[in-house]
């Protein structure tokens, strides 16, 4: 029997509320991160003000050391984009890496029950805790740039002008997050109503209950004013179809209890 | 001339990177918060561990004191759901409120340019900093529960079994965040390529550039196993159509420069 790898349960990542929905499975958690368009990255407040910072960033799981690793194996999280100078400075100044938290959440449906208190979402969420460092070598930077570009549209990297030139390499900043712990949460199924409402006809005759499936949809690609390629390339056309079909399928499947 | 209200620029909310995309307009920021299904809420780490916490939560902007306030007026942020005991305890123990950060990000498109470095997203993002306190009175709790329920599906509250009974009232926890500062960022338009690539035929003849519009889509509502209302109610049917039309329109409009 194959045992899936799991993140160790520590105080900072152990799910307490609805813990039957929790997962510590590397494959499940990494796959939520990799299919979420925007990750939310949090780091501690600076000394002069009380609020922690949150930045929306683009990122993907990968391993520069073992590039052929599967999603269910130990991986780093590479982050790119909207890197405020503050985050970069903090990462540069932290010899052991800057402690950060990375969150990804996908909504799969609105769950509508008899009473507002039992309303819920179908969703998949993942949170990673780890130490962020700047990627230093050109090789690892190119590895991460390709990883992140192909996460946005599969196959995009090799269909653009690559490799990046010197100016592009020095102007690009990538963070590598070494993961300390992680957890995920998944909610699927229809509404759960209580007998006190379920047994009253004047309520059940009036209140519609069920699920509105929710998913991220891609529309037909729109060429830019300067685009000179007449047809939408096959890899892009296929990607748009596959993402739409896959995302919708996940939302529809989530309507039913697992 | 009417002047829009803006959040004051302070060190913690002033946008530095691509600051031409920044907005401090209350109406713009509150509207991003109110149309984002899941908000990401961050608070400082506890003393025994280094990582800030992030929780996905459902929330909405509102004013219990001035319920008729518009989205462009000063509002509080009400948060509900997935409230870990830790966050609730911290809020309860903070006499001046717990400093938290609330982030909302909507992706409107993947912007594909000639070179990976110029790839981008069309997006709308908002970040609020404020002090979170537990809502104490029953009146304000009901106000916030209705606000949040109707954010998920407009008109849902009055079409469910309300008001909440005593058990539901005491088991529900709502945070009110008094906003100290906020900022938003909006990116629209097609790719921006550099002349060094734009002038080379061997690149422009090969690389398709443009935008893949992205939006959150709602599928047809699926009745639960115990649902007894034969037809999907008009308010729900209308909501699904309107959200789909509105979300898609925003993504398509974002393809063009403002």
Short mmCIF file of C-alpha atoms in Angstrom, two decimals:
data_model
loop_
_atom_site.label_atom_id
_atom_site.label_comp_id
_atom_site.label_asym_id
_atom_site.label_seq_id
_atom_site.Cartn_x
_atom_site.Cartn_y
_atom_site.Cartn_z
CA UNK A 1 0.00 0.00 0.00
CA UNK A 2 1.29 3.44 -0.91
CA UNK A 3 1.07 6.00 1.83
CA UNK A 4 0.58 9.61 0.73
CA UNK A 5 3.00 12.19 2.13
CA UNK A 6 1.46 14.55 4.67
CA UNK A 7 2.55 17.79 6.30
CA UNK A 8 3.18 17.24 10.04
CA UNK A 9 0.46 18.63 12.30
CA UNK A 10 1.86 21.53 14.33
CA UNK A 11 0.07 24.21 16.35
CA UNK A 12 0.24 26.70 13.46
CA UNK A 13 -1.34 24.46 10.82
CA UNK A 14 -3.72 22.15 12.67
CA UNK A 15 -7.31 22.74 11.59
CA UNK A 16 -9.68 22.96 14.55
CA UNK A 17 -13.04 24.04 13.17
CA UNK A 18 -14.82 21.41 11.01
CA UNK A 19 -11.67 19.31 11.18
CA UNK A 20 -13.33 16.48 9.23
CA UNK A 21 -12.84 18.72 6.20
CA UNK A 22 -9.10 19.04 6.84
CA UNK A 23 -6.34 17.58 4.72
CA UNK A 24 -2.59 17.50 5.25
CA UNK A 25 -1.94 15.60 2.03
CA UNK A 26 0.88 17.19 0.01
CA UNK A 27 -0.73 16.34 -3.33
CA UNK A 28 -4.10 17.85 -2.39
CA UNK A 29 -2.58 21.03 -0.93
CA UNK A 30 -0.07 21.62 -3.74
CA UNK A 31 -2.77 21.10 -6.34
CA UNK A 32 -4.99 23.80 -4.76
CA UNK A 33 -2.02 26.21 -4.80
CA UNK A 34 -1.20 25.40 -8.44
CA UNK A 35 -4.74 25.90 -9.75
CA UNK A 36 -5.39 29.20 -7.95
CA UNK A 37 -4.72 32.26 -10.15
CA UNK A 38 -3.82 34.57 -7.28
CA UNK A 39 -2.15 33.60 -4.00
CA UNK A 40 -2.42 35.84 -0.96
CA UNK A 41 0.89 36.24 0.84
CA UNK A 42 1.10 37.59 4.37
CA UNK A 43 4.08 38.70 6.41
CA UNK A 44 4.50 40.26 9.82
CA UNK A 45 4.05 43.98 10.34
CA UNK A 46 7.06 46.25 10.48
CA UNK A 47 8.03 47.57 13.90
CA UNK A 48 6.38 50.97 13.37
CA UNK A 49 2.85 49.79 12.62
CA UNK A 50 0.44 47.15 13.86
CA UNK A 51 -1.07 45.65 10.70
CA UNK A 52 0.29 42.53 9.01
CA UNK A 53 0.74 42.97 5.26
CA UNK A 54 -1.06 41.01 2.54
CA UNK A 55 0.01 41.00 -1.10
CA UNK A 56 -1.71 39.25 -4.01
CA UNK A 57 0.99 37.33 -5.91
CA UNK A 58 1.38 34.75 -8.68
CA UNK A 59 3.13 31.54 -7.69
CA UNK A 60 3.57 27.83 -8.24
CA UNK A 61 4.94 24.76 -6.49
CA UNK A 62 8.16 23.27 -7.86
CA UNK A 63 11.54 21.78 -7.09
CA UNK A 64 14.66 23.15 -8.75
CA UNK A 65 16.74 20.35 -7.22
CA UNK A 66 14.36 17.59 -8.34
CA UNK A 67 12.44 19.12 -11.25
CA UNK A 68 10.68 15.86 -12.08
CA UNK A 69 9.05 15.69 -8.62
CA UNK A 70 5.32 15.03 -8.60
CA UNK A 71 2.78 17.37 -6.98
CA UNK A 72 2.53 14.89 -4.08
CA UNK A 73 6.23 15.20 -3.21
CA UNK A 74 8.04 17.83 -1.11
CA UNK A 75 8.17 21.08 -3.11
CA UNK A 76 9.06 24.74 -2.68
CA UNK A 77 6.66 27.56 -3.46
CA UNK A 78 8.00 30.07 -6.01
CA UNK A 79 6.43 33.54 -5.95
CA UNK A 80 6.56 36.32 -8.52
CA UNK A 81 4.89 39.62 -9.12
CA UNK A 82 3.68 42.67 -7.23
CA UNK A 83 6.71 42.20 -5.00
CA UNK A 84 6.74 45.38 -2.99
CA UNK A 85 10.18 46.71 -2.21
CA UNK A 86 9.33 46.14 1.44
CA UNK A 87 8.83 42.39 1.04
CA UNK A 88 11.99 42.08 -1.05
CA UNK A 89 14.01 44.10 1.46
CA UNK A 90 12.70 42.04 4.36
CA UNK A 91 13.53 38.78 2.55
CA UNK A 92 17.02 40.06 1.70
CA UNK A 93 17.65 41.11 5.29
CA UNK A 94 16.50 37.78 6.82
CA UNK A 95 19.46 35.39 6.80
CA UNK A 96 17.21 32.44 7.70
CA UNK A 97 14.43 33.53 5.35
CA UNK A 98 11.39 35.71 6.04
CA UNK A 99 8.51 33.86 7.74
CA UNK A 100 5.49 34.17 5.46
CA UNK A 101 2.12 32.57 5.00
CA UNK A 102 0.69 31.71 1.56
CA UNK A 103 -3.05 31.15 1.11
CA UNK A 104 -5.05 29.87 -1.86
CA UNK A 105 -8.84 29.54 -1.91
CA UNK A 106 -11.13 28.26 -4.69
CA UNK A 107 -14.91 28.70 -4.34
CA UNK A 108 -16.79 25.77 -5.90
CA UNK A 109 -20.35 26.68 -4.97
CA UNK A 110 -22.82 28.66 -2.85
CA UNK A 111 -24.65 26.24 -0.54
CA UNK A 112 -28.16 27.56 0.17
CA UNK A 113 -30.03 26.03 3.12
CA UNK A 114 -33.34 26.71 4.88
CA UNK A 115 -31.85 29.15 7.38
CA UNK A 116 -29.05 31.72 6.82
CA UNK A 117 -26.96 30.21 9.64
CA UNK A 118 -26.52 26.96 7.72
CA UNK A 119 -25.50 28.65 4.48
CA UNK A 120 -22.02 27.70 3.37
CA UNK A 121 -19.62 27.54 0.44
CA UNK A 122 -18.26 24.51 -1.31
CA UNK A 123 -14.57 25.35 -1.47
CA UNK A 124 -10.98 24.14 -1.46
CA UNK A 125 -8.47 26.13 0.52
CA UNK A 126 -4.79 25.69 1.28
CA UNK A 127 -2.41 27.53 3.60
CA UNK A 128 1.38 27.12 3.64
CA UNK A 129 3.82 28.46 6.22
CA UNK A 130 7.44 28.84 5.26
CA UNK A 131 10.61 30.88 4.95
CA UNK A 132 11.04 33.09 1.88
CA UNK A 133 14.43 33.80 0.33
CA UNK A 134 15.40 35.58 -2.89
CA UNK A 135 16.38 33.21 -5.70
CA UNK A 136 20.01 34.05 -6.47
CA UNK A 137 21.24 31.96 -9.39
CA UNK A 138 20.25 32.59 -13.02
CA UNK A 139 19.48 28.89 -13.55
CA UNK A 140 16.99 28.68 -10.71
CA UNK A 141 15.43 32.01 -11.69
CA UNK A 142 14.79 30.81 -15.24
CA UNK A 143 13.42 27.53 -13.85
CA UNK A 144 10.93 29.46 -11.67
CA UNK A 145 10.01 31.94 -14.41
CA UNK A 146 9.08 29.06 -16.71
CA UNK A 147 7.19 27.29 -13.91
CA UNK A 148 5.10 30.40 -13.19
CA UNK A 149 4.53 31.35 -16.86
CA UNK A 150 3.32 27.84 -17.68
CA UNK A 151 1.05 27.92 -14.65
CA UNK A 152 -0.81 30.91 -16.13
CA UNK A 153 -1.16 29.23 -19.55
CA UNK A 154 0.26 25.73 -20.01
CA UNK A 155 2.89 25.69 -22.76
CA UNK A 156 3.14 29.48 -22.92
CA UNK A 157 6.88 29.72 -22.08
CA UNK A 158 8.15 27.89 -25.16
CA UNK A 159 5.76 29.87 -27.35
CA UNK A 160 7.19 33.27 -26.35
CA UNK A 161 10.49 35.06 -26.91
CA UNK A 162 12.84 33.23 -24.53
CA UNK A 163 15.30 33.06 -22.87
CA UNK A 164 15.06 36.34 -20.93
CA UNK A 165 17.92 38.76 -21.69
CA UNK A 166 20.24 40.25 -19.07
CA UNK A 167 18.06 43.26 -18.33
CA UNK A 168 15.01 41.02 -17.86
CA UNK A 169 16.94 38.67 -15.59
CA UNK A 170 18.12 41.41 -13.26
CA UNK A 171 14.75 43.19 -13.17
CA UNK A 172 12.91 39.99 -12.21
CA UNK A 173 12.63 38.99 -8.59
CA UNK A 174 11.55 35.54 -7.49
CA UNK A 175 11.04 34.31 -3.95
CA UNK A 176 11.56 30.67 -3.04
CA UNK A 177 9.52 29.64 0.01
CA UNK A 178 10.81 26.62 1.89
CA UNK A 179 7.65 25.09 3.37
CA UNK A 180 7.60 24.32 7.09
CA UNK A 181 3.99 23.25 7.36
CA UNK A 182 0.74 23.32 5.47
CA UNK A 183 -2.90 22.38 5.61
CA UNK A 184 -5.92 22.29 3.39
CA UNK A 185 -9.67 22.29 3.81
CA UNK A 186 -12.30 20.99 1.42
CA UNK A 187 -16.09 21.32 1.69
CA UNK A 188 -18.34 19.45 -0.74
CA UNK A 189 -22.01 18.52 -0.85
CA UNK A 190 -25.42 20.07 -0.41
CA UNK A 191 -26.93 21.99 2.50
CA UNK A 192 -27.26 20.41 5.95
CA UNK A 193 -30.50 21.54 7.55
CA UNK A 194 -31.66 20.77 11.03
CA UNK A 195 -34.79 18.70 11.83
CA UNK A 196 -36.35 21.74 13.52
CA UNK A 197 -36.65 23.39 10.09
CA UNK A 198 -36.74 20.30 7.89
CA UNK A 199 -39.95 19.07 9.53
CA UNK A 200 -41.94 22.26 9.10
CA UNK A 201 -43.91 22.36 5.85
CA UNK A 202 -44.49 26.12 5.98
CA UNK A 203 -40.69 26.48 5.72
CA UNK A 204 -39.79 23.71 3.27
CA UNK A 205 -42.69 24.66 0.96
CA UNK A 206 -41.28 28.17 0.65
CA UNK A 207 -37.47 28.05 0.85
CA UNK A 208 -35.53 26.65 -2.14
CA UNK A 209 -32.41 24.76 -1.03
CA UNK A 210 -29.49 23.55 -3.09
CA UNK A 211 -26.16 24.59 -4.55
CA UNK A 212 -25.19 27.26 -7.07
CA UNK A 213 -21.97 25.87 -8.67
CA UNK A 214 -19.20 28.50 -9.00
CA UNK A 215 -16.08 28.32 -11.13
CA UNK A 216 -13.44 30.47 -12.81
CA UNK A 217 -14.27 30.73 -16.51
CA UNK A 218 -12.00 31.78 -19.39
CA UNK A 219 -13.51 33.63 -22.33
CA UNK A 220 -12.29 33.46 -25.94
CA UNK A 221 -8.78 35.00 -26.23
CA UNK A 222 -8.83 38.56 -27.62
CA UNK A 223 -5.82 39.49 -29.80
CA UNK A 224 -3.89 42.68 -28.93
CA UNK A 225 -3.72 45.69 -31.27
CA UNK A 226 -0.18 44.70 -32.26
CA UNK A 227 -0.70 40.92 -32.53
CA UNK A 228 0.42 39.53 -35.93
CA UNK A 229 -0.46 35.84 -35.51
CA UNK A 230 -3.69 35.37 -37.47
CA UNK A 231 -5.05 32.30 -35.67
CA UNK A 232 -5.29 31.61 -31.96
CA UNK A 233 -2.55 29.00 -31.44
CA UNK A 234 -3.65 25.42 -30.77
CA UNK A 235 -1.98 25.21 -27.29
CA UNK A 236 -3.89 28.31 -26.16
CA UNK A 237 -7.21 27.25 -27.65
CA UNK A 238 -6.85 23.82 -26.03
CA UNK A 239 -5.85 25.33 -22.68
CA UNK A 240 -8.93 27.58 -22.58
CA UNK A 241 -11.25 24.64 -23.39
CA UNK A 242 -9.60 22.29 -20.93
CA UNK A 243 -9.59 24.79 -18.06
CA UNK A 244 -13.25 25.64 -18.63
CA UNK A 245 -14.28 21.99 -18.81
CA UNK A 246 -12.15 21.03 -15.79
CA UNK A 247 -13.19 23.95 -13.59
CA UNK A 248 -16.89 23.47 -14.34
CA UNK A 249 -16.63 19.73 -13.71
CA UNK A 250 -15.06 20.28 -10.28
CA UNK A 251 -17.85 22.72 -9.31
CA UNK A 252 -20.58 20.34 -10.51
CA UNK A 253 -18.97 17.32 -8.82
CA UNK A 254 -18.71 19.27 -5.55
CA UNK A 255 -22.52 19.49 -5.41
CA UNK A 256 -22.60 15.85 -4.30
CA UNK A 257 -21.23 14.49 -1.04
CA UNK A 258 -17.89 12.74 -1.59
CA UNK B 1 -18.24 69.51 -8.29
CA UNK B 2 -18.56 66.43 -6.13
CA UNK B 3 -15.33 65.13 -4.68
CA UNK B 4 -15.12 61.39 -4.02
CA UNK B 5 -14.07 60.31 -0.56
CA UNK B 6 -10.59 58.79 -0.37
CA UNK B 7 -8.66 56.86 2.26
CA UNK B 8 -5.73 58.94 3.56
CA UNK B 9 -2.33 57.83 2.25
CA UNK B 10 -0.26 56.45 5.12
CA UNK B 11 2.93 54.39 5.09
CA UNK B 12 0.97 51.13 5.45
CA UNK B 13 -1.38 51.66 2.53
CA UNK B 14 0.51 53.76 -0.01
CA UNK B 15 1.03 51.84 -3.25
CA UNK B 16 4.61 52.16 -4.51
CA UNK B 17 4.92 49.75 -7.45
CA UNK B 18 2.95 50.77 -10.58
CA UNK B 19 1.35 53.53 -8.53
CA UNK B 20 -0.55 54.83 -11.59
CA UNK B 21 -2.79 51.81 -11.05
CA UNK B 22 -3.52 52.77 -7.45
CA UNK B 23 -6.81 54.01 -6.11
CA UNK B 24 -7.77 55.30 -2.68
CA UNK B 25 -11.39 55.92 -3.64
CA UNK B 26 -13.80 54.50 -1.06
CA UNK B 27 -16.40 53.52 -3.65
CA UNK B 28 -13.90 51.64 -5.83
CA UNK B 29 -12.29 49.82 -2.89
CA UNK B 30 -15.56 48.90 -1.14
CA UNK B 31 -17.02 47.62 -4.40
CA UNK B 32 -14.05 45.24 -4.92
CA UNK B 33 -14.53 43.91 -1.36
CA UNK B 34 -18.28 43.45 -1.88
CA UNK B 35 -17.99 41.53 -5.16
CA UNK B 36 -15.26 39.13 -4.01
CA UNK B 37 -16.63 35.77 -2.80
CA UNK B 38 -13.78 35.08 -0.38
CA UNK B 39 -11.77 37.65 1.56
CA UNK B 40 -8.34 36.77 2.95
CA UNK B 41 -7.86 38.03 6.51
CA UNK B 42 -4.43 38.24 8.09
CA UNK B 43 -3.44 38.85 11.69
CA UNK B 44 -0.13 38.90 13.53
CA UNK B 45 1.49 35.69 14.70
CA UNK B 46 1.10 34.57 18.28
CA UNK B 47 4.14 34.99 20.51
CA UNK B 48 5.22 31.35 20.20
CA UNK B 49 5.54 31.13 16.44
CA UNK B 50 6.83 33.29 13.60
CA UNK B 51 4.17 32.97 10.87
CA UNK B 52 1.32 35.44 10.44
CA UNK B 53 -2.06 33.73 10.07
CA UNK B 54 -4.34 33.93 7.03
CA UNK B 55 -7.97 32.83 7.06
CA UNK B 56 -10.39 32.79 4.12
CA UNK B 57 -13.61 34.48 5.29
CA UNK B 58 -16.90 35.81 3.94
CA UNK B 59 -17.55 39.49 4.52
CA UNK B 60 -19.20 42.67 3.35
CA UNK B 61 -19.01 46.43 3.83
CA UNK B 62 -21.83 48.09 5.76
CA UNK B 63 -22.80 50.62 8.39
CA UNK B 64 -25.08 49.64 11.26
CA UNK B 65 -25.23 53.26 12.41
CA UNK B 66 -26.10 54.61 8.96
CA UNK B 67 -27.56 51.62 7.10
CA UNK B 68 -28.53 53.69 4.08
CA UNK B 69 -24.90 54.73 3.44
CA UNK B 70 -23.67 54.29 -0.12
CA UNK B 71 -20.65 52.18 -1.06
CA UNK B 72 -18.66 55.41 -1.51
CA UNK B 73 -19.19 56.47 2.11
CA UNK B 74 -17.27 55.47 5.27
CA UNK B 75 -18.21 51.86 6.12
CA UNK B 76 -17.16 49.05 8.43
CA UNK B 77 -16.19 45.60 7.19
CA UNK B 78 -18.28 42.76 8.70
CA UNK B 79 -16.69 39.30 8.67
CA UNK B 80 -18.26 35.91 9.20
CA UNK B 81 -17.30 32.30 8.86
CA UNK B 82 -14.36 30.01 9.41
CA UNK B 83 -13.64 32.10 12.49
CA UNK B 84 -10.98 30.09 14.25
CA UNK B 85 -11.19 30.15 18.00
CA UNK B 86 -7.78 31.80 17.94
CA UNK B 87 -8.97 34.83 15.96
CA UNK B 88 -12.09 35.17 18.11
CA UNK B 89 -10.07 34.90 21.32
CA UNK B 90 -7.55 37.48 20.10
CA UNK B 91 -10.36 39.89 19.12
CA UNK B 92 -12.06 39.38 22.47
CA UNK B 93 -8.81 40.01 24.36
CA UNK B 94 -7.94 43.21 22.45
CA UNK B 95 -9.70 46.13 24.14
CA UNK B 96 -8.86 48.45 21.24
CA UNK B 97 -9.62 45.84 18.61
CA UNK B 98 -7.31 43.35 16.92
CA UNK B 99 -5.22 44.86 14.10
CA UNK B 100 -6.03 42.88 10.96
CA UNK B 101 -5.63 43.19 7.23
CA UNK B 102 -8.39 42.23 4.77
CA UNK B 103 -7.55 41.54 1.12
CA UNK B 104 -9.78 40.98 -1.92
CA UNK B 105 -8.53 40.22 -5.41
CA UNK B 106 -10.47 39.65 -8.64
CA UNK B 107 -8.66 38.37 -11.72
CA UNK B 108 -10.15 39.84 -14.93
CA UNK B 109 -7.76 38.41 -17.51
CA UNK B 110 -4.43 36.81 -18.39
CA UNK B 111 -2.35 39.33 -20.36
CA UNK B 112 -0.06 37.49 -22.79
CA UNK B 113 2.84 39.45 -24.29
CA UNK B 114 5.82 38.62 -26.51
CA UNK B 115 8.15 37.84 -23.62
CA UNK B 116 7.32 36.15 -20.30
CA UNK B 117 8.62 39.12 -18.31
CA UNK B 118 5.89 41.38 -19.67
CA UNK B 119 3.09 38.92 -18.92
CA UNK B 120 0.54 40.28 -16.48
CA UNK B 121 -2.99 39.95 -15.16
CA UNK B 122 -5.87 42.31 -15.55
CA UNK B 123 -7.15 42.53 -11.99
CA UNK B 124 -8.82 44.56 -9.28
CA UNK B 125 -7.42 44.26 -5.77
CA UNK B 126 -8.24 45.94 -2.49
CA UNK B 127 -6.57 45.87 0.91
CA UNK B 128 -8.05 47.28 4.13
CA UNK B 129 -6.30 47.75 7.47
CA UNK B 130 -8.40 48.04 10.58
CA UNK B 131 -9.29 46.99 14.10
CA UNK B 132 -11.57 43.96 14.56
CA UNK B 133 -14.02 43.67 17.45
CA UNK B 134 -16.76 41.14 18.17
CA UNK B 135 -20.25 42.40 17.43
CA UNK B 136 -22.06 42.33 20.78
CA UNK B 137 -25.68 43.39 20.33
CA UNK B 138 -28.36 41.18 18.77
CA UNK B 139 -29.56 44.03 16.54
CA UNK B 140 -26.16 44.63 14.96
CA UNK B 141 -25.55 40.88 14.61
CA UNK B 142 -28.79 40.42 12.68
CA UNK B 143 -27.93 43.46 10.54
CA UNK B 144 -24.55 41.93 9.65
CA UNK B 145 -25.97 38.43 9.07
CA UNK B 146 -28.45 39.83 6.57
CA UNK B 147 -25.75 41.95 4.91
CA UNK B 148 -23.49 38.92 4.44
CA UNK B 149 -26.27 36.51 3.38
CA UNK B 150 -27.51 38.96 0.75
CA UNK B 151 -23.94 39.44 -0.48
CA UNK B 152 -23.75 35.72 -1.36
CA UNK B 153 -27.12 35.79 -3.17
CA UNK B 154 -29.02 39.09 -3.38
CA UNK B 155 -32.44 38.77 -1.75
CA UNK B 156 -31.64 35.44 -0.11
CA UNK B 157 -32.24 36.57 3.50
CA UNK B 158 -35.94 37.36 3.16
CA UNK B 159 -36.44 34.11 1.25
CA UNK B 160 -35.17 31.89 4.08
CA UNK B 161 -36.40 30.99 7.56
CA UNK B 162 -35.67 34.17 9.54
CA UNK B 163 -35.14 35.62 12.07
CA UNK B 164 -32.45 33.41 13.61
CA UNK B 165 -33.52 31.77 16.88
CA UNK B 166 -31.66 32.09 20.17
CA UNK B 167 -29.37 29.12 19.57
CA UNK B 168 -28.42 30.45 16.15
CA UNK B 169 -27.79 33.93 17.53
CA UNK B 170 -25.39 32.73 20.21
CA UNK B 171 -23.57 30.27 17.92
CA UNK B 172 -22.90 32.95 15.30
CA UNK B 173 -19.86 35.15 15.59
CA UNK B 174 -19.42 38.33 13.59
CA UNK B 175 -16.42 40.65 13.55
CA UNK B 176 -16.78 44.36 12.85
CA UNK B 177 -13.60 45.88 11.42
CA UNK B 178 -13.25 49.61 11.87
CA UNK B 179 -11.19 50.67 8.86
CA UNK B 180 -8.06 52.77 9.45
CA UNK B 181 -6.76 52.84 5.91
CA UNK B 182 -7.22 51.16 2.58
CA UNK B 183 -5.99 51.05 -0.98
CA UNK B 184 -6.88 49.44 -4.27
CA UNK B 185 -5.11 48.59 -7.49
CA UNK B 186 -6.63 48.11 -10.92
CA UNK B 187 -4.89 46.89 -14.10
CA UNK B 188 -6.71 46.99 -17.42
CA UNK B 189 -5.70 46.74 -21.06
CA UNK B 190 -3.63 44.62 -23.39
CA UNK B 191 0.04 43.64 -23.24
CA UNK B 192 2.80 46.26 -23.26
CA UNK B 193 5.72 45.00 -25.29
CA UNK B 194 9.05 46.70 -25.74
CA UNK B 195 10.34 47.97 -29.09
CA UNK B 196 13.26 45.52 -28.88
CA UNK B 197 10.76 42.66 -29.38
CA UNK B 198 7.99 44.51 -31.23
CA UNK B 199 10.30 45.39 -34.12
CA UNK B 200 11.54 41.85 -34.77
CA UNK B 201 9.41 39.97 -37.32
CA UNK B 202 10.76 36.55 -36.34
CA UNK B 203 9.21 37.16 -32.90
CA UNK B 204 5.96 38.92 -33.80
CA UNK B 205 5.24 36.40 -36.59
CA UNK B 206 5.40 33.57 -34.07
CA UNK B 207 4.13 34.78 -30.68
CA UNK B 208 0.39 35.40 -30.26
CA UNK B 209 -0.31 38.33 -27.94
CA UNK B 210 -3.54 39.41 -26.33
CA UNK B 211 -5.78 38.84 -23.36
CA UNK B 212 -7.68 35.79 -22.10
CA UNK B 213 -10.67 37.28 -20.19
CA UNK B 214 -11.26 35.59 -16.81
CA UNK B 215 -14.37 35.77 -14.64
CA UNK B 216 -16.25 33.95 -11.89
CA UNK B 217 -19.16 32.07 -13.46
CA UNK B 218 -22.27 30.67 -11.77
CA UNK B 219 -23.82 27.48 -13.13
CA UNK B 220 -27.52 26.58 -13.03
CA UNK B 221 -28.67 26.07 -9.41
CA UNK B 222 -28.90 22.37 -8.42
CA UNK B 223 -31.71 21.53 -5.95
CA UNK B 224 -30.78 19.57 -2.81
CA UNK B 225 -32.12 16.08 -2.08
CA UNK B 226 -34.58 17.53 0.44
CA UNK B 227 -35.65 20.61 -1.55
CA UNK B 228 -39.45 20.84 -1.96
CA UNK B 229 -39.77 24.02 -4.04
CA UNK B 230 -40.44 22.80 -7.58
CA UNK B 231 -39.16 25.82 -9.51
CA UNK B 232 -35.97 27.79 -9.05
CA UNK B 233 -37.23 31.04 -7.50
CA UNK B 234 -37.20 34.17 -9.67
CA UNK B 235 -34.81 36.14 -7.39
CA UNK B 236 -32.23 33.31 -7.62
CA UNK B 237 -32.61 32.79 -11.34
CA UNK B 238 -32.26 36.52 -11.93
CA UNK B 239 -29.23 36.75 -9.62
CA UNK B 240 -27.38 33.97 -11.47
CA UNK B 241 -28.06 35.62 -14.87
CA UNK B 242 -27.12 39.09 -13.67
CA UNK B 243 -23.89 38.00 -11.98
CA UNK B 244 -22.81 36.03 -15.05
CA UNK B 245 -23.59 38.90 -17.41
CA UNK B 246 -21.96 41.49 -15.12
CA UNK B 247 -18.81 39.48 -14.38
CA UNK B 248 -18.23 38.61 -18.03
CA UNK B 249 -18.80 42.22 -19.09
CA UNK B 250 -16.18 43.47 -16.62
CA UNK B 251 -13.62 40.94 -17.90
CA UNK B 252 -14.32 41.83 -21.55
CA UNK B 253 -14.23 45.58 -20.85
CA UNK B 254 -10.90 45.19 -19.04
CA UNK B 255 -9.30 44.01 -22.30
CA UNK B 256 -9.28 47.64 -23.49
CA UNK B 257 -7.25 50.46 -21.96
CA UNK B 258 -9.48 52.71 -19.85
#
